[in-house]
One Martini backbone bead per residue (centre of mass of N, CA, C, O) as a GRO file, in nm:
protein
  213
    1UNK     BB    1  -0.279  -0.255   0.662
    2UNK     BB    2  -0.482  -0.559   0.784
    3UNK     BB    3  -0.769  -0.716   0.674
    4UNK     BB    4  -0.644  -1.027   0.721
    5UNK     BB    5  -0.510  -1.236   1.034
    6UNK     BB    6  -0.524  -1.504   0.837
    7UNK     BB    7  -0.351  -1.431   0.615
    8UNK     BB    8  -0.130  -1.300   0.739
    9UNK     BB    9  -0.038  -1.596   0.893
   10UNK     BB   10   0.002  -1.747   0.612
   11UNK     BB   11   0.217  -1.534   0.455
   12UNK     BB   12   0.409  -1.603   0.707
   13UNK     BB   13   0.446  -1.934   0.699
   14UNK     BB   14   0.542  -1.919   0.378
   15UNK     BB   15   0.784  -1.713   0.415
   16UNK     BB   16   0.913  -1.928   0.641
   17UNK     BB   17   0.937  -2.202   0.479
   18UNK     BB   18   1.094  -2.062   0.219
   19UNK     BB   19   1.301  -1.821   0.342
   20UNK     BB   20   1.225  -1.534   0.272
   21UNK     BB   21   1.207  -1.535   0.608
   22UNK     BB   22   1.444  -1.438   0.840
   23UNK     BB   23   1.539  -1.546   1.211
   24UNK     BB   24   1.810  -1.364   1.413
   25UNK     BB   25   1.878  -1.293   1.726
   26UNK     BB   26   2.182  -1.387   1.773
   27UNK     BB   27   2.256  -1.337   1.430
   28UNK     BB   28   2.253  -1.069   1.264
   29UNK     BB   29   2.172  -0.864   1.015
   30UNK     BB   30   2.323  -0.668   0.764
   31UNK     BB   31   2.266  -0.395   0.646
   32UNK     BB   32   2.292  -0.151   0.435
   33UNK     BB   33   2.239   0.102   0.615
   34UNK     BB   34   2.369  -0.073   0.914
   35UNK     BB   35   2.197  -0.222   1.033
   36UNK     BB   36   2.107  -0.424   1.296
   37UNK     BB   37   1.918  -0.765   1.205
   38UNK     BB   38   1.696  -1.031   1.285
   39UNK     BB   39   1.600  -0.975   0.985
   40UNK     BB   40   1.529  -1.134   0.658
   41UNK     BB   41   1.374  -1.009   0.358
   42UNK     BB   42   1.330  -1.220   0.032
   43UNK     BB   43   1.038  -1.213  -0.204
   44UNK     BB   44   1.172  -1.350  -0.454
   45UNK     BB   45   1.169  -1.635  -0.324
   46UNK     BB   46   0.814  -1.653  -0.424
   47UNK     BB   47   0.896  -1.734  -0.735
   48UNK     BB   48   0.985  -2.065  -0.700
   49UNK     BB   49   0.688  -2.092  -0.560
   50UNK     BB   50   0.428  -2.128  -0.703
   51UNK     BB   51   0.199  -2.144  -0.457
   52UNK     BB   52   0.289  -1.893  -0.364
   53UNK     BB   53   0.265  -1.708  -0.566
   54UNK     BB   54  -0.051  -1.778  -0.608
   55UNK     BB   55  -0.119  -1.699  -0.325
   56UNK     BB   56  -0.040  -1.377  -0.357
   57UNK     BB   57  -0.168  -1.305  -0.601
   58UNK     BB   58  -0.468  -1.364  -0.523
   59UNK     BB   59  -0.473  -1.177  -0.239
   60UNK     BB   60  -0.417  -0.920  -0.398
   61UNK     BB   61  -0.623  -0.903  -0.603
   62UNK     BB   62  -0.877  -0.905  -0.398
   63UNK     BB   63  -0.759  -0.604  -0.275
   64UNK     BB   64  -0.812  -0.428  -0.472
   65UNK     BB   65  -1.107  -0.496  -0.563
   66UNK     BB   66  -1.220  -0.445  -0.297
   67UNK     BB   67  -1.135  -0.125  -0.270
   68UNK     BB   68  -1.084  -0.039  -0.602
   69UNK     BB   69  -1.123  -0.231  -0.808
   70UNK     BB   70  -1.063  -0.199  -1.125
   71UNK     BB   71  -0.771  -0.103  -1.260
   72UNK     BB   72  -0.611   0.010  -1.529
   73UNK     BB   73  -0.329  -0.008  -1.376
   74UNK     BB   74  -0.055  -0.191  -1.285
   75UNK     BB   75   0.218  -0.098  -1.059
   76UNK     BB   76   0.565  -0.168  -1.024
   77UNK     BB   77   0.837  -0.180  -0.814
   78UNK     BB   78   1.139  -0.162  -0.845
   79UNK     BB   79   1.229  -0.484  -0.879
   80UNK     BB   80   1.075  -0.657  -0.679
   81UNK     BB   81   0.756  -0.586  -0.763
   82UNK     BB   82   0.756  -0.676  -1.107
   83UNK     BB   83   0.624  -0.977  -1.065
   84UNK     BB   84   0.397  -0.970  -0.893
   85UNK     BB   85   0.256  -0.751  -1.075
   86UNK     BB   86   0.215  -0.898  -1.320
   87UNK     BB   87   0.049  -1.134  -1.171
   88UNK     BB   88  -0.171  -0.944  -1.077
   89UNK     BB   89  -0.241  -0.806  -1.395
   90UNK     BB   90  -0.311  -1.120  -1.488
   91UNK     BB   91  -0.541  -1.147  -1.321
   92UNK     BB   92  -0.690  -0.874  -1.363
   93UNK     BB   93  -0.667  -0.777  -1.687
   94UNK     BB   94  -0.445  -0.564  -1.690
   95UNK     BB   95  -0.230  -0.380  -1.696
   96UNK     BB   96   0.144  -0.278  -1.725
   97UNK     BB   97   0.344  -0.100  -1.500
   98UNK     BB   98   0.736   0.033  -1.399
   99UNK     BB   99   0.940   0.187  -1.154
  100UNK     BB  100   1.174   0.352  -1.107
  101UNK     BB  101   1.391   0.521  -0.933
  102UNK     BB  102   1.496   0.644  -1.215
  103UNK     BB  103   1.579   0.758  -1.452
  104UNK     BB  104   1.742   0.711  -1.706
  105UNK     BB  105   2.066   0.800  -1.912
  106UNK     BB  106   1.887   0.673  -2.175
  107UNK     BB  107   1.724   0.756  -2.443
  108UNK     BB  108   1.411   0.772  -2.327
  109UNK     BB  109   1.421   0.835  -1.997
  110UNK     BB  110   1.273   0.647  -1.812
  111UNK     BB  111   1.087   0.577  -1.536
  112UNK     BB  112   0.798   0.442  -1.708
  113UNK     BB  113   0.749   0.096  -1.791
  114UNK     BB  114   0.496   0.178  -2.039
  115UNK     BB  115   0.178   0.205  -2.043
  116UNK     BB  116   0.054   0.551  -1.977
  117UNK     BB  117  -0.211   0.740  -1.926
  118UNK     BB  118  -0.363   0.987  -1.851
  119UNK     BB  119  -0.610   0.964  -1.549
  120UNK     BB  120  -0.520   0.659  -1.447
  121UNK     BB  121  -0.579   0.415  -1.293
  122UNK     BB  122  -0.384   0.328  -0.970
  123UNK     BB  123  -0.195   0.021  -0.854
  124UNK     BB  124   0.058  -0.032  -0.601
  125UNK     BB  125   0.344  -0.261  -0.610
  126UNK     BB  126   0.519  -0.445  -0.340
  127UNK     BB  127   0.655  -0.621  -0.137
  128UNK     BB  128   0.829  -0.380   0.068
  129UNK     BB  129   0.843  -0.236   0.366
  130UNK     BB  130   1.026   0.001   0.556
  131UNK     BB  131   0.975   0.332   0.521
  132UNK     BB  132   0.894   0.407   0.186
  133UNK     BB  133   1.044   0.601   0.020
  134UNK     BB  134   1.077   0.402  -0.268
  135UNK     BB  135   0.814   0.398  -0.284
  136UNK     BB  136   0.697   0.662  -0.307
  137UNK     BB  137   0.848   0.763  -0.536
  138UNK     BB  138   0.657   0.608  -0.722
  139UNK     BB  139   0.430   0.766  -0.687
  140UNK     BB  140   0.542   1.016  -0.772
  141UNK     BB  141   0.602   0.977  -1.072
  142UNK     BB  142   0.304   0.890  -1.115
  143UNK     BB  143   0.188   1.189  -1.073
  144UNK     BB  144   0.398   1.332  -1.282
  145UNK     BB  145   0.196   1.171  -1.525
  146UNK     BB  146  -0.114   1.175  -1.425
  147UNK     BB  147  -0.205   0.951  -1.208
  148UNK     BB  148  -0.428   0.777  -1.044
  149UNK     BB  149  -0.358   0.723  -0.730
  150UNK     BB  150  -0.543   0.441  -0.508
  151UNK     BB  151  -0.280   0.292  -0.418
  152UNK     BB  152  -0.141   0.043  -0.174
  153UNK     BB  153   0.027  -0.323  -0.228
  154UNK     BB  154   0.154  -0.552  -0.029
  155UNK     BB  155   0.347  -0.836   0.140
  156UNK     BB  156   0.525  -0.626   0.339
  157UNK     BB  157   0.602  -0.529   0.703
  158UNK     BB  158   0.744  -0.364   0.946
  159UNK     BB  159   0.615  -0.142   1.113
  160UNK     BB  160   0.717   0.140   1.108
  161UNK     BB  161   0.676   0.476   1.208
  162UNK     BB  162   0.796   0.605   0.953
  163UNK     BB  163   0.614   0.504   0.770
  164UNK     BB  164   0.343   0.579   0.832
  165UNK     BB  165   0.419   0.840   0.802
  166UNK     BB  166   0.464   0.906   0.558
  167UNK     BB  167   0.205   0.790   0.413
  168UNK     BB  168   0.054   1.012   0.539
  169UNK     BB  169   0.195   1.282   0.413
  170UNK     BB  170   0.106   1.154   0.117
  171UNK     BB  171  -0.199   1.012   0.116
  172UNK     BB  172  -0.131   0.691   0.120
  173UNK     BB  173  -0.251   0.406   0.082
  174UNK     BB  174  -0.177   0.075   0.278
  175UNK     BB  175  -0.208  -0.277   0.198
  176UNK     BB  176  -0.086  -0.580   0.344
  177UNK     BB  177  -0.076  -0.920   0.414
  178UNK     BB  178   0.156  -0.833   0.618
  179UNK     BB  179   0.356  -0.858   0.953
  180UNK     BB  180   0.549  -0.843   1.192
  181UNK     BB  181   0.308  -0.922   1.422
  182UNK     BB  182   0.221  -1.167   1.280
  183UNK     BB  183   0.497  -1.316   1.233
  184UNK     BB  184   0.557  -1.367   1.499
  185UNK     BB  185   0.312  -1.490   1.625
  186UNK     BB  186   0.372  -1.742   1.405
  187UNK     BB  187   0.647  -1.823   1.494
  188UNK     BB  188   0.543  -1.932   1.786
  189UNK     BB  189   0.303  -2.129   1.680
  190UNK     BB  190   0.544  -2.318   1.561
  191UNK     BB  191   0.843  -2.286   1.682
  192UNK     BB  192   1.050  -2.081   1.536
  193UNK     BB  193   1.012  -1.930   1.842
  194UNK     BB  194   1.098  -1.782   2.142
  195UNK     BB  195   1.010  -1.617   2.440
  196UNK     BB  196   1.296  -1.521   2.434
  197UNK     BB  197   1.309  -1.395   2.164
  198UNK     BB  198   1.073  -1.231   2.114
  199UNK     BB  199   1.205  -1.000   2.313
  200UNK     BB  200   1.419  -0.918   2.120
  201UNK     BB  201   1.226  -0.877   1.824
  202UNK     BB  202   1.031  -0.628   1.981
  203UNK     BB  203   1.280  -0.456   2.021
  204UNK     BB  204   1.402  -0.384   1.750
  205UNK     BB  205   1.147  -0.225   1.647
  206UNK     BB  206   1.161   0.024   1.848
  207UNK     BB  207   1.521   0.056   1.759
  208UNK     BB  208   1.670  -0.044   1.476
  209UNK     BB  209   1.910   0.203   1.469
  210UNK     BB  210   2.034   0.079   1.769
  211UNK     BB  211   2.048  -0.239   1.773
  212UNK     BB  212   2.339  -0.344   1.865
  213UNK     BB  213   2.569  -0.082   1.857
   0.00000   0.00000   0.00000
């Protein structure tokens, strides 16, 4: 879901600016999964421009705010949102705590680093959802430790309808602050793409297991 599709169009100009998201339908990137995929996001690259950190710190935190008020603990899925995680829990003042993929295979064999209440209500911070299964499984392992999940707000989502379902049947409210369709749209409104790509990029949406197979 998009809140704002001002700000939404703002976060596709800025991570299209910063190479954050590339976008190549005639030369596509392989995915690790095997997908042949026309666009390739790695929002780890808005950490490197102060300017763009900021501004999406401010935007999730506005978020957060504004649907769930000030949680107890913002957590971050590892790896890739746990900078920004800390950036927005740094902007509300409150607690930061970030989820493995899985328990550590050593020591105290934590799956959750960091301090963490019986109780706690939490908003878990992710950069991209995909399908969101690895999304998923931090909000479940956060409630095997006994959090309140208030909710999932994210930089980026690809809008699969895979991610929709599995997010629905999890029960997990998840806010983005942009998307492909607002990506795309202003992708064209700068003629970073034409219209004759973007034909190709909104196909590959549609089957992307299968797309150029």
């Amino acid at each position: 879901m998009i809140l704002n599709k001002d700000t939404s169009k703002k976060t596709a100009e800025l991570l299209l600016q910063i190479k954050a998201i590339k976008l190549s339908p005639n030369e596509p990137f392989h995915w690790a999964s095997g997908w042949k995929s026309p666009i390739y996001c790695d929002n780890r690259v808005t950490l490197s421009y102060p300017p763009v950190r900021v501004f999406l710190k401010q935007e999730i935190a506005k978020i957060v705010e504004n649907k769930y008020g000030k949680p107890d603990v913002i957590a971050g899925v590892a790896t890739g949102a746990i900078a920004i995680g800390v950036l927005v829990a740094q902007e509300l003042g409150v607690p930061f705590v970030y989820v493995r993929p899985e328990p550590k295979k050593h020591g105290r064999k934590n799956q959750i680093e960091g301090y963490l209440e019986s109780g706690q209500n939490v908003v878990v911070i992710e950069d991209l959802i995909s399908t969101g299964k690895s999304s998923l499984n931090a909000v479940e392992a956060l409630k095997e430790n006994n959090a309140v999940v208030k909710g999932m707000v994210a930089i980026f989502s690809y809008g699969f309808d895979v991610a929709t379902e599995n997010f629905k049947e999890k029960n997990v409210e998840l806010t983005t602050l942009s998307n492909y369709d607002n990506l795309l749209e202003q992708a064209l409104d700068s003629s970073y793409i034409s219209e004759k790509e973007l034909i190709t990029l909104q196909e590959w949406r549609q089957n992307p297991s299968i797309w150029k197979q």
